[in-house]
Amino acid sequence: MARRLPGHDAVRGEAIEVRIADVSVRAFPDESIAAAAIASGTRVLARSLKYHRPRTFFCFEGHCSGCLVRLSGVPNLRACQAMCTAGAEVEGQNAFPSAEVDLLGAVDFLFSRGMDHHTLMTGSSVLNRLANKVVRQLSGLGKLPDRPPRELPDIAPRTVDVCVIGGGPAGLAAATATARAGRSTIVIDDQLRPGGSLRADPRTGRRAAETSVAAATAAGVEVLARSTAIGYFPEDDGGVLAVSAPDRLYRIHAASWIWATGGYPVNLPFPDNDRPGVLAARAVGRLLVDHGILGGDRVCIVEVPEVAEDAAALADALYQAGAEVVRIALGNANGTRGRSWVSALDTPNGKVECDLVAVAGIPAPASEGPRQQGCKVVLDPAAGGFRVVVDEHGRTSAPGVWACGDVTGYVGPAAAAEQGARVGMNVATRGFGYRRSVAGKIVLCRCEDVTLADLEHCVSRGYCDIEEVKRYTGFGTGPCQGKECLAAVASQLASLTDQPPAAIPPFTSRPPLAPTPLKMLAKDPAAHRFADDREPALDRGKPAPRPPGPRESLRDDPERGRGG
Ligand code: FES
């Protein structure tokens, strides 16, 4: 049974009351609704969409859908990302009459082997019509809000040198480094309090998180907490990141971007792994470290070998806090038992009684934002999923975009902080060789209207050779023939592709060197020399094409010839 640890410094201030499923529970203003709920013994918050299986908290980071509730009349809010306020009313969703006792849970029982809802009751048209009506009533998540919003949030444009997405160990360290180097820096963090995995790992803890935040703000970093990067729009003013904050929408332009979004806690595959009481190990750590709540008295940690050290640290901390802890390899987890909350874990050696299962898997890199910005990712199971590919400096494949920490593959909080500091230094010293078109166009080739954004786009498509860039963007093909733009484009290309300038050759120079009226050449017997038959630059170094043989001539091909 979860309980607050007496004397934990996370529990501060006057206790307040919130109502969860019509029951008044004690809470504190600096904790989330989910923390108050689990500490007060609330078990089920909602039901799943299809089978109405019980749902409740899993990640405690706002990244799963387990804790969606109706909060003071507003549906589909995540209880783990909503602060407790006095008098808040929390109701379960997607259940009748309540999340704990849901009559529609019969669906799970009736279709114990699952159901294909596409073909449900399609044998009879009458039954099918009836089924459609029922299904339409039951589908959807939550009910509309009691009241429409009275005010729409403001839009706030911001322009900074460096935008760091993610306020965990890597992001805070990177931001501190860039700010100390004099770069205006903003950190976007979607959690109630910045600090990321520092707040969930007993080896670092809440104080380490607060020290890192304090260091960042002392260096001049602006930290936007409870703010979520919701999309990157490359076509908008040279690239804008939309950020949803509690009271406004930020439109952020930055010269350099650092993705430090970390990784998502994942569930592990074993039978009935969705039973309430199965939590991410990091959530169990977060409850303990950040909220001073011991999630259970008898805890089974189901783990994979890649995170054995983390699991050991969590097991030790839980034990120190008074829990009995058993560590079980994933291969030995044969399923959970329990009604509305886990009561045991089956293993090959028998049943292990428990009141909490902590699942320790490799966090999945949170790489969807970098992907939207054009960064290359690669599926790497050992790194937890699709990790962002970076070079030794932390550069991604997208110009001006960097990444560090677990989003590049799981490394854990301490290594992530080191990596973040290093990448921050690199951004501060190397990331400003060029400037993104933060507002308006930076034109590199005036003849052909080629902008810096065009060049960045070209490089992001993989065209990094000066000849390819010329063909893709058209720079150097206008009236000046590259006189004005070649050096500018070549220098920017060196910066964007992190090559020394000496490695960038000029494109092939061809006559005429200046725009020339054709009549000037009309009578010159040597004018044919202007018909340029030299080897195309893109073909340089490739084997010369074979002259067509007898069968390669269209005229001599009997099949083609017959068809006329
Ligand atoms: S989203 Fe709240 S527990 Fe996962």
Short mmCIF file of C-alpha atoms in Angstrom, two decimals, residues 46-389:
data_model
loop_
_atom_site.label_atom_id
_atom_site.label_comp_id
_atom_site.label_asym_id
_atom_site.label_seq_id
_atom_site.Cartn_x
_atom_site.Cartn_y
_atom_site.Cartn_z
CA ALA A 46 -10.32 5.32 -15.82
CA ARG A 47 -11.11 2.46 -18.15
CA SER A 48 -9.54 1.50 -21.44
CA LEU A 49 -11.32 2.38 -24.64
CA LYS A 50 -12.07 -1.05 -26.09
CA TYR A 51 -12.12 -3.66 -23.36
CA HIS A 52 -12.76 -1.32 -20.44
CA ARG A 53 -9.82 -2.71 -18.56
CA PRO A 54 -8.91 -0.68 -15.49
CA ARG A 55 -6.44 2.11 -16.13
CA THR A 56 -4.36 4.19 -13.79
CA PHE A 57 -0.96 5.89 -13.48
CA PHE A 58 2.04 4.23 -15.12
CA CYS A 59 4.73 6.75 -16.05
CA PHE A 60 4.08 9.77 -13.80
CA GLU A 61 5.60 11.91 -16.55
CA GLY A 62 2.61 12.78 -18.71
CA HIS A 63 3.61 10.41 -21.48
CA CYS A 64 1.20 7.49 -21.21
CA SER A 65 -2.59 7.67 -21.16
CA GLY A 66 -3.14 5.85 -17.90
CA CYS A 67 -4.07 8.79 -15.71
CA LEU A 68 -6.52 10.72 -17.92
CA VAL A 69 -9.24 12.17 -15.70
CA ARG A 70 -11.91 14.81 -15.74
CA LEU A 71 -10.60 17.59 -13.52
CA SER A 72 -13.01 20.25 -12.31
CA GLY A 73 -15.19 19.80 -15.39
CA VAL A 74 -12.37 19.58 -17.97
CA PRO A 75 -11.93 16.16 -19.60
CA ASN A 76 -8.79 14.26 -20.57
CA LEU A 77 -6.30 15.96 -18.29
CA ARG A 78 -3.37 13.94 -17.07
CA ALA A 79 -3.56 13.61 -13.31
CA CYS A 80 0.22 13.32 -13.05
CA GLN A 81 0.67 16.69 -14.75
CA ALA A 82 -1.97 18.63 -12.85
CA MET A 83 -1.10 20.32 -9.57
CA CYS A 84 -3.37 19.85 -6.59
CA THR A 85 -5.48 22.87 -5.81
CA ALA A 86 -7.87 23.14 -2.90
CA GLY A 87 -11.32 21.89 -3.80
CA ALA A 88 -10.30 20.28 -7.10
CA GLU A 89 -12.83 17.68 -8.28
CA VAL A 90 -11.39 14.61 -9.99
CA GLU A 91 -13.65 12.14 -11.78
CA GLY A 92 -12.80 8.95 -13.61
CA GLN A 93 -13.55 8.62 -17.32
CA ASN A 94 -14.84 6.11 -19.80
CA ALA A 95 -16.69 4.05 -17.22
CA PHE A 96 -20.19 3.44 -15.92
CA PRO A 97 -21.05 4.03 -13.12
CA SER A 98 -17.46 4.52 -11.88
CA ALA A 99 -13.91 3.65 -12.85
CA GLU A 100 -13.61 1.21 -9.93
CA VAL A 101 -16.91 -0.54 -10.67
CA ASP A 102 -17.53 -0.36 -14.40
CA LEU A 103 -20.38 -2.42 -15.81
CA LEU A 104 -18.89 -2.08 -19.26
CA GLY A 105 -15.91 -4.03 -17.97
CA ALA A 106 -18.04 -7.06 -18.94
CA VAL A 107 -16.69 -6.53 -22.48
CA ASP A 108 -13.28 -7.64 -21.29
CA PHE A 109 -14.80 -10.77 -19.78
CA LEU A 110 -17.06 -11.58 -22.75
CA PHE A 111 -14.26 -11.15 -25.28
CA SER A 112 -11.53 -12.79 -23.27
CA ARG A 113 -9.68 -13.76 -26.45
CA GLY A 114 -10.07 -10.30 -27.95
CA MET A 115 -12.40 -9.07 -30.66
CA ASP A 116 -12.12 -7.68 -34.14
CA HIS A 117 -14.39 -4.66 -33.90
CA HIS A 118 -14.33 -4.27 -37.70
CA THR A 119 -16.37 -7.41 -38.13
CA LEU A 120 -18.41 -7.25 -34.94
CA MET A 121 -22.02 -8.26 -35.66
CA THR A 122 -21.69 -7.79 -39.41
CA GLY A 123 -23.49 -11.08 -40.14
CA SER A 124 -26.92 -9.54 -39.62
CA SER A 125 -27.82 -6.06 -40.85
CA VAL A 126 -30.22 -5.51 -37.93
CA LEU A 127 -27.64 -6.49 -35.34
CA ASN A 128 -25.02 -4.48 -37.18
CA ARG A 129 -27.13 -1.32 -37.03
CA LEU A 130 -27.73 -1.91 -33.36
CA ALA A 131 -24.03 -2.55 -32.73
CA ASN A 132 -23.13 0.66 -34.57
CA LYS A 133 -25.45 2.68 -32.37
CA VAL A 134 -24.08 1.17 -29.18
CA VAL A 135 -20.46 1.50 -30.28
CA ARG A 136 -20.95 5.17 -31.22
CA GLN A 137 -22.30 5.87 -27.76
CA LEU A 138 -19.37 4.16 -26.12
CA SER A 139 -16.50 5.40 -28.26
CA GLY A 140 -14.39 8.48 -27.63
CA LEU A 141 -12.45 9.58 -24.60
CA GLY A 142 -14.18 11.68 -21.98
CA LYS A 143 -17.15 14.00 -22.32
CA LEU A 144 -17.10 17.61 -23.49
CA PRO A 145 -16.12 20.24 -20.89
CA ASP A 146 -18.81 21.76 -18.70
CA ARG A 147 -18.00 25.21 -20.11
CA PRO A 148 -16.16 26.35 -23.22
CA PRO A 149 -12.97 28.33 -22.46
CA ARG A 150 -13.74 31.99 -21.86
CA GLU A 151 -10.37 33.35 -22.96
CA LEU A 152 -8.06 32.19 -25.68
CA PRO A 153 -4.35 32.05 -24.85
CA ASP A 154 -2.08 34.81 -26.16
CA ILE A 155 0.58 34.17 -28.75
CA ALA A 156 4.08 35.17 -27.71
CA PRO A 157 6.89 35.26 -30.29
CA ARG A 158 10.39 34.71 -28.85
CA THR A 159 13.76 34.84 -30.57
CA VAL A 160 16.80 33.36 -28.85
CA ASP A 161 20.26 32.14 -29.72
CA VAL A 162 19.67 28.67 -28.31
CA CYS A 163 16.47 26.78 -27.63
CA VAL A 164 16.88 23.65 -25.52
CA ILE A 165 13.98 21.24 -25.55
CA GLY A 166 13.97 19.19 -22.36
CA GLY A 167 14.83 20.35 -18.85
CA GLY A 168 16.41 17.15 -17.56
CA PRO A 169 20.08 16.57 -16.75
CA ALA A 170 21.29 16.88 -20.34
CA GLY A 171 19.14 19.88 -21.25
CA LEU A 172 19.91 21.88 -18.11
CA ALA A 173 23.65 21.23 -18.42
CA ALA A 174 23.64 22.18 -22.12
CA ALA A 175 21.63 25.34 -21.46
CA THR A 176 23.90 26.37 -18.60
CA ALA A 177 26.92 26.02 -20.87
CA THR A 178 25.44 28.08 -23.71
CA ALA A 179 24.17 30.77 -21.35
CA ARG A 180 27.53 31.03 -19.61
CA ALA A 181 29.07 31.55 -23.04
CA GLY A 182 26.80 34.55 -23.52
CA ARG A 183 24.13 32.97 -25.73
CA SER A 184 20.56 33.85 -24.94
CA THR A 185 19.06 30.50 -24.00
CA ILE A 186 15.61 29.18 -23.27
CA VAL A 187 14.69 25.74 -21.91
CA ILE A 188 11.33 24.16 -22.67
CA ASP A 189 10.26 21.55 -20.14
CA ASP A 190 6.92 19.78 -20.10
CA GLN A 191 6.98 18.55 -16.50
CA LEU A 192 5.48 20.19 -13.42
CA ARG A 193 9.02 20.94 -12.27
CA PRO A 194 12.17 20.82 -14.39
CA GLY A 195 14.86 18.30 -13.57
CA GLY A 196 13.70 15.31 -15.63
CA SER A 197 15.16 11.98 -14.61
CA LEU A 198 17.22 13.64 -11.85
CA ARG A 199 13.97 13.76 -9.90
CA ALA A 200 13.38 10.04 -10.34
CA ASP A 201 16.79 8.53 -9.72
CA PRO A 202 17.74 7.85 -6.10
CA ARG A 203 21.42 8.33 -7.01
CA THR A 204 20.79 11.94 -7.96
CA GLY A 205 17.49 13.02 -6.45
CA ARG A 206 15.45 16.07 -6.00
CA ARG A 207 18.24 18.22 -4.62
CA ALA A 208 20.43 17.51 -7.65
CA ALA A 209 17.53 18.60 -9.86
CA GLU A 210 17.06 21.81 -7.95
CA THR A 211 20.80 22.54 -7.98
CA SER A 212 20.88 22.08 -11.76
CA VAL A 213 17.89 24.36 -12.26
CA ALA A 214 19.44 26.98 -9.97
CA ALA A 215 22.73 26.82 -11.88
CA ALA A 216 20.91 27.29 -15.18
CA THR A 217 18.85 30.25 -14.02
CA ALA A 218 21.93 31.82 -12.38
CA ALA A 219 23.66 31.58 -15.76
CA GLY A 220 20.77 33.49 -17.32
CA VAL A 221 18.76 30.62 -18.77
CA GLU A 222 15.03 31.19 -19.02
CA VAL A 223 13.30 27.96 -17.99
CA LEU A 224 9.74 27.48 -19.18
CA ALA A 225 8.21 24.75 -17.01
CA ARG A 226 4.91 23.02 -17.81
CA SER A 227 5.53 23.97 -21.42
CA THR A 228 5.31 21.44 -24.22
CA ALA A 229 6.92 21.67 -27.64
CA ILE A 230 3.98 20.77 -29.84
CA GLY A 231 5.47 21.05 -33.29
CA TYR A 232 8.21 22.42 -35.49
CA PHE A 233 7.15 24.31 -38.59
CA PRO A 234 10.07 24.72 -40.99
CA GLU A 235 8.12 26.75 -43.53
CA ASP A 236 7.10 29.35 -40.97
CA ASP A 237 9.45 32.38 -40.75
CA GLY A 238 12.53 30.26 -41.34
CA GLY A 239 11.47 27.67 -38.78
CA VAL A 240 9.41 28.07 -35.65
CA LEU A 241 8.84 25.82 -32.66
CA ALA A 242 5.33 26.08 -31.24
CA VAL A 243 5.29 25.67 -27.48
CA SER A 244 2.15 25.30 -25.44
CA ALA A 245 2.58 26.93 -22.01
CA PRO A 246 -0.10 27.16 -19.31
CA ASP A 247 -1.22 30.64 -20.35
CA ARG A 248 0.11 31.23 -23.87
CA LEU A 249 1.44 29.78 -27.07
CA TYR A 250 5.09 30.60 -27.71
CA ARG A 251 6.44 30.82 -31.24
CA ILE A 252 10.15 30.29 -30.78
CA HIS A 253 12.84 31.15 -33.31
CA ALA A 254 16.37 30.07 -32.50
CA ALA A 255 19.75 30.10 -34.14
CA SER A 256 20.56 26.70 -32.63
CA TRP A 257 18.35 23.96 -31.26
CA ILE A 258 19.33 21.33 -28.73
CA TRP A 259 17.04 18.35 -28.28
CA ALA A 260 17.46 16.89 -24.82
CA THR A 261 14.08 15.24 -24.53
CA GLY A 262 15.39 12.09 -22.88
CA GLY A 263 13.50 8.83 -23.12
CA TYR A 264 10.04 7.57 -22.27
CA PRO A 265 9.50 4.87 -19.66
CA VAL A 266 8.21 1.77 -21.44
CA ASN A 267 6.24 -1.22 -20.27
CA LEU A 268 7.74 -4.67 -20.74
CA PRO A 269 5.94 -7.53 -22.45
CA PHE A 270 4.56 -10.06 -19.95
CA PRO A 271 0.98 -11.26 -19.37
CA ASP A 272 -1.40 -8.75 -17.75
CA ASN A 273 1.28 -6.07 -17.69
CA ASP A 274 -1.46 -3.42 -17.83
CA ARG A 275 -2.93 -4.26 -14.44
CA PRO A 276 -3.13 -1.25 -12.10
CA GLY A 277 -0.19 -1.43 -9.75
CA VAL A 278 2.28 -2.09 -12.58
CA LEU A 279 4.25 1.15 -12.77
CA ALA A 280 7.34 2.23 -14.62
CA ALA A 281 10.38 1.84 -12.38
CA ARG A 282 11.17 5.49 -12.99
CA ALA A 283 7.68 6.40 -11.76
CA VAL A 284 8.30 4.43 -8.57
CA GLY A 285 11.62 6.27 -8.20
CA ARG A 286 9.94 9.62 -8.88
CA LEU A 287 7.30 8.98 -6.23
CA LEU A 288 9.99 8.13 -3.72
CA VAL A 289 12.58 10.77 -4.57
CA ASP A 290 10.43 13.71 -5.59
CA HIS A 291 7.20 13.18 -3.68
CA GLY A 292 8.34 11.25 -0.62
CA ILE A 293 5.81 8.49 -1.34
CA LEU A 294 6.68 4.82 -0.99
CA GLY A 295 4.66 3.16 -3.75
CA GLY A 296 4.26 -0.20 -2.02
CA ASP A 297 5.40 -2.32 0.90
CA ARG A 298 6.26 -5.36 -1.23
CA VAL A 299 7.72 -4.40 -4.58
CA CYS A 300 8.67 -6.67 -7.48
CA ILE A 301 11.07 -5.06 -9.94
CA VAL A 302 10.78 -6.68 -13.38
CA GLU A 303 13.89 -5.74 -15.31
CA VAL A 304 16.02 -6.19 -18.39
CA PRO A 305 19.80 -6.57 -18.02
CA GLU A 306 20.61 -3.27 -19.78
CA VAL A 307 19.25 -1.27 -16.84
CA ALA A 308 20.39 -3.61 -14.05
CA GLU A 309 22.39 -0.84 -12.33
CA ASP A 310 19.40 1.48 -12.28
CA ALA A 311 17.17 -1.32 -10.96
CA ALA A 312 19.70 -2.08 -8.23
CA ALA A 313 19.79 1.58 -7.16
CA LEU A 314 15.99 1.71 -7.03
CA ALA A 315 15.79 -1.57 -5.13
CA ASP A 316 18.27 -0.27 -2.58
CA ALA A 317 16.40 3.01 -2.11
CA LEU A 318 13.05 1.23 -1.71
CA TYR A 319 14.59 -1.14 0.80
CA GLN A 320 16.07 1.79 2.75
CA ALA A 321 12.61 3.35 2.80
CA GLY A 322 11.13 0.22 4.37
CA ALA A 323 9.89 -1.92 1.46
CA GLU A 324 10.57 -5.58 0.76
CA VAL A 325 12.00 -5.81 -2.74
CA VAL A 326 12.37 -8.72 -5.14
CA ARG A 327 14.14 -8.31 -8.48
CA ILE A 328 12.90 -10.53 -11.29
CA ALA A 329 14.28 -10.86 -14.81
CA LEU A 330 11.74 -10.16 -17.54
CA GLY A 331 11.96 -13.74 -18.78
CA ASN A 332 10.74 -14.96 -15.38
CA ALA A 333 7.72 -12.66 -15.18
CA ASN A 334 4.86 -14.96 -16.13
CA GLY A 335 2.01 -12.59 -15.34
CA THR A 336 0.38 -10.47 -12.70
CA ARG A 337 -2.54 -11.30 -10.42
CA GLY A 338 -5.02 -9.13 -8.60
CA ARG A 339 -8.41 -7.52 -9.08
CA SER A 340 -8.29 -3.75 -9.24
CA TRP A 341 -4.63 -3.65 -8.14
CA VAL A 342 -1.74 -6.05 -8.48
CA SER A 343 -1.43 -8.58 -5.65
CA ALA A 344 1.17 -11.02 -6.98
CA LEU A 345 3.55 -11.80 -9.79
CA ASP A 346 3.80 -15.31 -11.18
CA THR A 347 7.29 -16.65 -11.74
CA PRO A 348 8.65 -20.11 -12.63
CA ASN A 349 9.37 -20.56 -8.90
CA GLY A 350 5.84 -19.74 -7.86
CA LYS A 351 3.79 -16.74 -6.93
CA VAL A 352 5.51 -13.69 -5.43
CA GLU A 353 3.08 -11.67 -3.30
CA CYS A 354 3.45 -7.95 -3.92
CA ASP A 355 1.49 -4.72 -3.90
CA LEU A 356 3.53 -2.97 -6.60
CA VAL A 357 5.35 -4.06 -9.74
CA ALA A 358 8.06 -1.71 -11.01
CA VAL A 359 8.96 -2.26 -14.66
CA ALA A 360 12.54 -1.38 -15.54
CA GLY A 361 13.01 -1.30 -19.31
CA ILE A 362 15.31 0.78 -21.50
CA PRO A 363 13.64 4.20 -21.93
CA ALA A 364 12.57 4.82 -25.53
CA PRO A 365 14.34 7.91 -26.95
CA ALA A 366 11.87 10.79 -27.26
CA SER A 367 12.90 11.48 -30.83
CA GLU A 368 9.67 12.54 -32.52
CA GLY A 369 10.51 16.26 -32.16
CA PRO A 370 13.99 15.93 -33.67
CA ARG A 371 12.47 13.80 -36.44
CA GLN A 372 10.09 16.62 -37.21
CA GLN A 373 13.06 18.93 -37.50
CA GLY A 374 14.65 16.62 -40.04
CA CYS A 375 17.14 14.81 -37.80
CA LYS A 376 18.12 11.33 -38.83
CA VAL A 377 17.12 8.61 -36.38
CA VAL A 378 17.95 4.94 -36.34
CA LEU A 379 16.17 2.04 -34.72
CA ASP A 380 18.56 0.72 -32.11
CA PRO A 381 16.98 -1.73 -29.66
CA ALA A 382 20.01 -1.55 -27.37
CA ALA A 383 19.43 2.20 -27.09
CA GLY A 384 15.72 1.79 -26.37
CA GLY A 385 14.23 2.63 -29.77
CA PHE A 386 14.68 5.26 -32.46
CA ARG A 387 17.66 7.25 -31.27
CA VAL A 388 18.79 10.50 -32.83
CA VAL A 389 22.01 10.07 -34.78
#
